């Protein structure tokens, strides 16, 4: 008997995020009638489990998208640049997790808690924002709507899973090498990541910022639809596997107290407030890992700025920061009859 639902392709299905996309489709009971798992030739021969059956991974080729209605991409920017338009032309709606299309004016950049309506304006491709941007805008949206935001200063503490499977292996291998007294050397990252950290995510640009830092600034303005918001980001890699943390300082247009902010955030969709520092209660990546919420704590007035607020925001970078956000976008389309 044919199952009801949509024909879905996952590109990069064997990667850290692609794998999770398959899992999240299952967890959220997204209606899937056919699931096509696509990756490079390296992965042909592998299978992935979905709803109790094993599905073989196929090599991504130009003809892969015939008959597909939804294509979730997470195989890096160059694959998305080439194949997302091919998938869209074949009739699929593409939700792309790479950086390739995010700042294209024809492509909506969507966080369901912030700008769900933008998803409906697509012409074949919808972009999923950068993981660090997603959790920041989810936490700031209620404040933005209530009192406006003029300026954001953010420092991130980013997990290695954002870089992909091989980076997770690199951290594990280095930790094991070091505790066993073996020599170790960086491969993916510019420095040893075990027992270390470095303010270097993506290549550096002419202005002294890294690509990741500029993504946070540009994507935040696009998602809020507000070209005036000033953003200064410093993005730091730390030896954590899952879960990004962010120290965020903002200057609001109108004043708001820490207590009012806490109340707003407690009522916000997708947000959980954990804010009782005297009892060591604040968000940490080990607790956020494996969940779909954005956790906020350490909410306090910043007396060094006019209308200043400081807070600490943590989320699972490959769930809310990537796979879950993408599937929530697909759910918006489905619920509006647009798939
Ligand atoms: O920086 P970017 O470009 O924006 O990249 C973002 C993400 O893309 C992946 C990586 O995620 C990263 O987070 N990526 C980037 N460069 C890559 C590269 N040179 C790369 N992946 C492979 N090679 P990831 O490692 O979690 O994998 C993401 C998924 O993308 C699939 N993919 C990659 N190239 C593809 C492709 N799919 C179709 N066509 C292509 N040309 C990738 O499938 C994965 O599903 P895969 O079959 O290539 O990888 C399956 C296994 O192989 C390991 N592996 C990765 N790179 C290498 C490798 N093994 C040997 N040599 C390598 N160079 C992976 O660990 C995985 O287990
Ligand atoms: O732009 O290495 O979505 O952690 C986010 C994670 C880029 C790489 C993006 C990392 C990616 C980054």
Coordinates of C-alpha atoms and ligand atoms in Angstrom, one line a residue:
X1 CA 0.0 0.0 0.0
X2 CA 1.4 3.4 -0.9
X3 CA 2.1 5.6 2.2
X4 CA 0.6 9.1 2.3
X5 CA 3.0 11.9 2.4
X6 CA 5.7 13.7 0.5
X7 CA 8.6 12.6 -1.6
X8 CA 11.7 13.8 0.2
X9 CA 15.4 13.9 -0.7
X10 CA 18.2 14.5 1.8
X11 CA 21.4 15.6 0.2
X12 CA 24.5 14.9 2.4
X13 CA 22.5 12.3 4.2
X14 CA 25.6 10.6 5.6
X15 CA 27.0 13.8 7.2
X16 CA 26.5 15.1 10.7
X17 CA 23.6 17.3 9.8
X18 CA 22.1 15.2 7.0
X19 CA 21.9 12.1 9.2
X20 CA 20.1 14.2 11.9
X21 CA 17.7 15.5 9.3
X22 CA 16.6 11.9 8.6
X23 CA 16.2 11.3 12.4
X24 CA 14.2 14.6 12.9
X25 CA 11.8 13.7 10.0
X26 CA 11.1 10.5 11.9
X27 CA 10.9 12.1 15.4
X28 CA 8.4 14.8 14.2
X29 CA 6.4 12.2 12.2
X30 CA 6.8 14.3 9.0
X31 CA 4.6 12.6 6.4
X32 CA 7.1 11.0 4.0
X33 CA 6.0 8.6 1.2
X34 CA 9.4 8.2 -0.2
X35 CA 12.8 9.1 1.2
X36 CA 15.8 9.4 -1.1
X37 CA 19.2 9.5 0.6
X38 CA 21.9 11.2 -1.5
X39 CA 25.6 11.7 -0.8
X40 CA 28.9 11.5 -2.7
X41 CA 30.1 8.3 -4.4
X42 CA 32.1 7.6 -1.2
X43 CA 28.9 6.7 0.7
X44 CA 27.3 4.4 -1.9
X45 CA 26.9 1.1 -0.2
X46 CA 25.9 2.6 3.1
X47 CA 22.4 2.4 4.4
X48 CA 20.5 4.5 7.0
X49 CA 17.5 3.5 9.1
X50 CA 14.2 5.3 8.7
X51 CA 11.0 4.2 10.4
X52 CA 12.3 0.7 10.9
X53 CA 13.6 0.1 7.4
X54 CA 17.1 0.4 5.9
X55 CA 17.4 2.8 3.0
X56 CA 20.4 2.6 0.6
X57 CA 22.4 5.8 0.0
X58 CA 22.6 6.8 -3.6
X59 CA 25.1 9.0 -5.4
X60 CA 24.0 12.6 -6.0
X61 CA 23.6 13.2 -9.7
X62 CA 21.7 15.7 -11.8
X63 CA 18.7 13.3 -12.3
X64 CA 18.4 12.6 -8.6
X65 CA 15.4 15.0 -8.0
X66 CA 12.9 13.7 -10.6
X67 CA 9.5 13.5 -8.8
X68 CA 10.8 14.8 -5.5
X69 CA 8.7 17.4 -3.7
X70 CA 11.1 18.5 -0.9
X71 CA 14.9 18.5 -1.0
X72 CA 16.9 19.1 2.2
X73 CA 20.5 20.0 1.5
X74 CA 23.5 19.7 3.8
X75 CA 26.5 18.8 1.8
X76 CA 28.4 22.1 1.8
X77 CA 28.2 25.3 -0.2
X78 CA 29.6 24.2 -3.6
X79 CA 27.2 21.2 -3.8
X80 CA 24.2 23.5 -3.0
X81 CA 25.3 26.1 -5.5
X82 CA 25.3 23.5 -8.2
X83 CA 22.4 21.2 -7.3
X84 CA 19.8 23.4 -5.5
X85 CA 18.7 25.0 -8.8
X86 CA 18.6 21.6 -10.4
X87 CA 16.4 20.3 -7.7
X88 CA 14.2 23.4 -7.8
X89 CA 13.8 23.1 -11.6
X90 CA 12.8 19.4 -11.1
X91 CA 9.9 20.7 -9.0
X92 CA 11.2 20.2 -5.4
X93 CA 11.2 22.9 -2.8
X94 CA 14.8 23.1 -1.6
X95 CA 15.6 23.9 2.0
X96 CA 19.4 24.6 2.0
X97 CA 21.6 24.4 5.1
X98 CA 24.7 25.8 3.4
X99 CA 25.9 29.4 3.1
X100 CA 25.4 29.3 -0.7
X101 CA 22.1 31.1 -1.0
X102 CA 21.5 32.9 2.3
X103 CA 22.2 36.4 1.2
X104 CA 20.6 36.1 -2.2
X105 CA 17.8 38.7 -2.3
X106 CA 15.5 36.1 -4.1
X107 CA 15.9 33.5 -1.4
X108 CA 14.1 33.8 1.9
X109 CA 16.2 33.2 5.0
X110 CA 13.9 31.7 7.6
X111 CA 13.7 31.0 11.3
X112 CA 10.2 29.8 12.1
X113 CA 10.0 31.6 15.5
X114 CA 11.1 34.9 13.8
X115 CA 10.0 35.3 10.2
X116 CA 7.8 32.3 9.2
X117 CA 5.9 34.3 6.6
X118 CA 9.1 34.7 4.6
X119 CA 9.1 31.0 3.8
X120 CA 6.0 31.5 1.6
X121 CA 7.7 33.9 -0.7
X122 CA 10.2 31.4 -2.1
X123 CA 10.8 30.7 -5.8
X124 CA 12.2 27.2 -5.3
X125 CA 15.0 27.7 -2.7
X126 CA 14.7 28.6 1.0
X127 CA 17.9 29.1 3.0
X128 CA 18.4 27.8 6.6
X129 CA 20.6 30.4 8.5
X130 CA 23.9 29.8 10.2
X131 CA 23.6 27.9 13.5
X132 CA 25.0 30.8 15.6
X133 CA 22.6 33.2 14.0
X134 CA 19.5 31.0 14.5
X135 CA 19.8 30.6 18.3
X136 CA 20.6 34.3 18.7
X137 CA 17.6 35.6 16.8
X138 CA 15.2 33.1 18.5
X139 CA 16.3 34.6 21.9
X140 CA 16.3 38.2 20.7
X141 CA 13.0 38.2 18.7
X142 CA 10.7 38.8 21.7
X143 CA 12.9 41.7 22.9
X144 CA 13.1 43.1 19.4
X145 CA 9.3 43.2 19.1
X146 CA 8.8 44.7 22.5
X147 CA 11.5 47.4 22.7
X148 CA 13.6 47.4 19.5
X149 CA 17.3 46.5 19.3
X150 CA 19.9 49.0 18.1
X151 CA 23.1 47.1 18.6
X152 CA 24.3 43.6 19.4
X153 CA 27.7 42.5 20.6
X154 CA 28.1 38.7 20.7
X155 CA 30.9 36.3 21.5
X156 CA 30.2 32.6 20.6
X157 CA 31.6 29.4 22.0
X158 CA 31.1 26.9 19.2
X159 CA 31.0 23.2 19.1
X160 CA 33.0 21.2 16.6
X161 CA 30.0 19.4 15.1
X162 CA 29.2 22.4 13.0
X163 CA 32.2 21.6 10.9
X164 CA 31.0 18.1 10.2
X165 CA 31.8 14.5 11.1
X166 CA 35.5 14.7 10.5
X167 CA 35.9 17.5 13.0
X168 CA 34.1 15.5 15.7
X169 CA 36.6 12.7 15.0
X170 CA 39.4 15.2 15.2
X171 CA 38.5 16.4 18.7
X172 CA 38.0 12.8 19.9
X173 CA 41.3 11.6 18.4
X174 CA 43.2 14.5 19.9
X175 CA 41.8 14.0 23.4
X176 CA 42.6 10.3 23.2
X177 CA 46.1 11.0 21.8
X178 CA 46.9 13.5 24.6
X179 CA 45.6 11.6 27.5
X180 CA 47.6 8.6 26.3
X181 CA 50.8 10.6 25.9
X182 CA 50.9 10.4 22.1
X183 CA 51.8 13.2 19.7
X184 CA 48.8 14.8 18.0
X185 CA 48.5 17.2 15.1
X186 CA 45.6 19.4 13.8
X187 CA 44.1 18.3 10.4
X188 CA 40.8 20.2 9.9
X189 CA 41.4 23.1 12.2
X190 CA 44.3 25.6 12.2
X191 CA 45.3 24.7 15.8
X192 CA 44.9 21.8 18.2
X193 CA 41.2 21.9 19.4
X194 CA 41.6 19.5 22.4
X195 CA 42.2 21.5 25.6
X196 CA 42.3 24.7 23.6
X197 CA 40.1 27.3 21.9
X198 CA 40.7 29.8 19.0
X199 CA 38.8 32.9 17.7
X200 CA 38.8 31.5 14.1
X201 CA 35.7 30.1 12.4
X202 CA 35.8 30.2 8.6
X203 CA 38.3 32.3 6.6
X204 CA 39.2 35.9 7.6
X205 CA 38.1 38.8 5.4
X206 CA 39.7 42.1 4.6
X207 CA 37.8 43.9 7.4
X208 CA 39.5 41.7 10.1
X209 CA 36.3 39.7 10.8
X210 CA 35.9 36.0 10.1
X211 CA 33.3 34.7 7.6
X212 CA 31.3 33.3 10.5
X213 CA 31.3 36.7 12.3
X214 CA 30.0 38.4 9.2
X215 CA 27.4 35.7 8.6
X216 CA 26.0 36.5 12.1
X217 CA 25.8 40.3 11.3
X218 CA 24.4 40.0 7.8
X219 CA 21.9 37.2 8.4
X220 CA 20.6 38.8 11.6
X221 CA 19.7 42.0 9.6
X222 CA 18.1 40.0 6.9
X223 CA 16.0 37.8 9.2
X224 CA 14.8 40.8 11.2
X225 CA 14.3 42.8 8.0
X226 CA 16.1 45.6 9.7
X227 CA 19.2 47.0 7.9
X228 CA 19.9 49.3 10.9
X229 CA 20.8 46.8 13.6
X230 CA 24.5 47.0 14.4
X231 CA 26.2 43.7 15.1
X232 CA 29.8 43.0 16.3
X233 CA 30.5 39.3 16.6
X234 CA 33.6 37.3 17.8
X235 CA 33.2 33.6 17.0
X236 CA 35.3 31.1 19.0
X237 CA 35.8 27.4 18.5
X238 CA 35.8 25.4 21.8
X239 CA 36.4 21.7 22.5
X240 CA 32.7 20.8 22.8
X241 CA 31.0 18.3 20.5
X242 CA 27.3 19.4 20.5
X243 CA 25.9 22.8 21.5
X244 CA 26.9 26.4 20.8
X245 CA 26.9 29.0 23.6
X246 CA 26.8 32.7 23.2
X247 CA 27.5 35.7 25.4
X248 CA 25.2 38.5 24.0
X249 CA 25.1 42.2 24.9
X250 CA 22.4 44.3 23.4
X251 CA 21.3 47.9 23.4
X252 CA 17.6 48.3 23.1
X253 CA 15.7 51.3 21.6
X254 CA 13.5 51.6 24.7
X255 CA 14.4 50.6 28.2
X256 CA 13.4 47.1 29.5
X257 CA 14.3 45.5 32.9
X258 CA 16.0 42.1 33.3
X259 CA 12.8 40.9 35.0
X260 CA 10.6 42.0 32.1
X261 CA 13.0 40.4 29.7
X262 CA 12.8 37.1 31.6
X263 CA 9.0 37.2 31.5
X264 CA 9.0 37.9 27.8
X265 CA 11.4 35.1 27.1
X266 CA 9.5 32.6 29.4
X267 CA 6.5 33.1 27.1
X268 CA 8.4 32.9 23.8
X269 CA 8.0 30.0 21.4
X270 CA 11.1 27.7 21.3
X271 CA 12.7 29.4 24.3
X272 CA 13.4 28.0 27.7
X273 CA 14.7 30.3 30.5
X274 CA 17.1 28.7 33.0
X275 CA 18.2 31.6 35.2
X276 CA 19.0 31.0 38.8
X277 CA 22.7 31.4 38.9
X278 CA 23.0 31.2 42.7
X279 CA 21.9 27.6 42.4
X280 CA 24.3 27.1 39.4
X281 CA 21.3 27.1 37.1
X282 CA 22.1 28.5 33.7
X283 CA 22.2 26.8 30.3
X284 CA 25.1 24.6 29.4
X285 CA 25.8 22.8 26.1
X286 CA 25.7 19.3 27.6
X287 CA 22.1 19.9 28.7
X288 CA 21.1 21.6 25.5
X289 CA 22.5 18.8 23.3
X290 CA 19.8 16.5 21.9
X291 CA 17.0 19.1 22.4
X292 CA 15.3 21.5 20.1
X293 CA 14.9 24.5 22.4
X294 CA 17.0 27.7 22.7
X295 CA 18.0 28.1 26.3
X296 CA 18.6 31.6 27.9
X297 CA 20.0 32.5 31.3
X298 CA 22.2 35.0 33.1
X299 CA 19.7 37.8 32.0
X300 CA 20.9 41.0 33.6
X301 CA 21.0 44.8 33.1
X302 CA 24.3 45.9 31.5
X303 CA 25.0 49.2 33.3
X304 CA 27.9 50.1 30.9
X305 CA 25.5 51.0 28.1
X306 CA 22.3 53.0 27.7
X307 CA 19.4 50.5 27.7
X308 CA 21.9 47.6 28.0
X309 CA 21.1 44.0 28.6
X310 CA 23.4 41.0 28.8
X311 CA 22.5 37.3 28.5
X312 CA 23.8 33.8 27.8
X313 CA 22.2 31.7 25.1
X314 CA 22.8 28.0 24.4
X315 CA 21.3 25.6 21.8
X316 CA 22.1 22.3 20.0
X317 CA 23.8 23.7 16.9
X318 CA 23.0 20.8 14.6
X319 CA 19.4 20.4 15.8
X320 CA 17.8 23.9 16.2
X321 CA 20.9 25.3 14.5
X322 CA 20.5 23.2 11.4
X323 CA 18.3 20.0 11.0
X324 CA 15.3 20.9 13.2
X325 CA 15.1 24.5 11.9
X326 CA 15.1 23.1 8.3
X327 CA 12.3 20.6 9.1
X328 CA 10.2 23.3 10.9
X329 CA 10.4 25.3 7.7
X330 CA 9.1 22.3 5.7
X331 CA 6.3 22.1 8.3
X332 CA 5.3 25.7 7.7
X333 CA 5.0 25.0 3.9
X334 CA 3.1 21.8 4.5
X335 CA 0.7 23.4 7.0
X336 CA -0.1 26.2 4.4
X337 CA -0.6 23.7 1.6
X338 CA 2.5 24.9 -0.1
X339 CA 4.4 21.6 -0.6
Ligands
LIG1 O1 32.4 24.2 4.5 P1 31.3 23.8 3.6 O2 31.7 23.5 2.2 O3 30.1 24.7 3.7 O4 30.9 22.3 4.2 C1 29.8 22.1 5.1 C2 29.6 20.6 5.3 O5 29.8 19.8 4.2 C3 30.6 18.7 4.5 C4 30.9 18.7 5.9 O6 29.9 17.9 6.6 C5 30.6 20.1 6.3 O7 30.0 20.2 7.6 N1 31.8 18.7 3.7 C6 32.6 19.8 3.4 N2 33.6 19.5 2.7 C7 33.5 18.2 2.5 C8 34.3 17.2 1.7 N3 35.4 17.6 1.1 C9 32.3 17.7 3.1 N4 32.0 16.5 3.0 C10 32.7 15.6 2.3 N5 33.9 16.0 1.7 P2 30.0 16.3 6.8 O8 31.4 15.9 6.8 O9 29.3 16.0 8.0 O10 29.3 15.7 5.5 C11 28.3 16.4 4.8 C12 27.6 15.5 3.8 O11 27.9 16.0 2.5 C13 28.1 14.9 1.6 N6 28.9 15.3 0.4 C14 30.1 15.8 0.4 N7 30.6 16.0 -0.8 C15 29.6 15.6 -1.6 C16 28.5 15.1 -0.8 N8 27.4 14.6 -1.3 C17 27.3 14.6 -2.7 N9 28.2 15.0 -3.5 C18 29.4 15.5 -3.0 N10 30.4 15.8 -3.9 C19 28.8 13.9 2.5 O12 28.8 12.6 1.9 C20 28.1 14.0 3.7 O13 26.9 13.3 3.6 P3 30.2 11.8 1.7 O14 29.7 10.6 1.0 O15 31.2 12.6 1.0 O16 30.7 11.6 3.2 C21 30.4 10.4 3.9 C22 31.5 10.1 4.9 O17 32.9 10.4 4.4 C23 33.6 11.1 5.3 N11 34.4 12.1 4.6 C24 34.2 13.4 4.4 N12 35.1 14.0 3.7 C25 36.0 13.0 3.4 C26 35.6 11.8 3.9 N13 36.2 10.7 3.8 C27 37.3 10.7 3.0 N14 37.8 11.8 2.4 C28 37.2 13.0 2.6 N15 37.7 14.1 2.0 C29 32.6 11.8 6.2 O18 33.1 11.8 7.5 C30 31.4 10.9 6.1 O19 31.3 10.0 7.2
LIG2 O1 27.5 28.5 7.7 O2 32.6 25.2 11.2 O3 26.2 27.1 8.4 O4 31.2 25.3 12.9 C1 28.1 26.7 10.4 C2 29.2 26.0 11.2 C3 29.8 27.1 8.6 C4 30.8 26.2 9.4 C5 27.3 27.5 8.3 C6 31.5 25.5 11.7 C7 28.4 26.7 9.0 C8 30.5 26.3 10.8

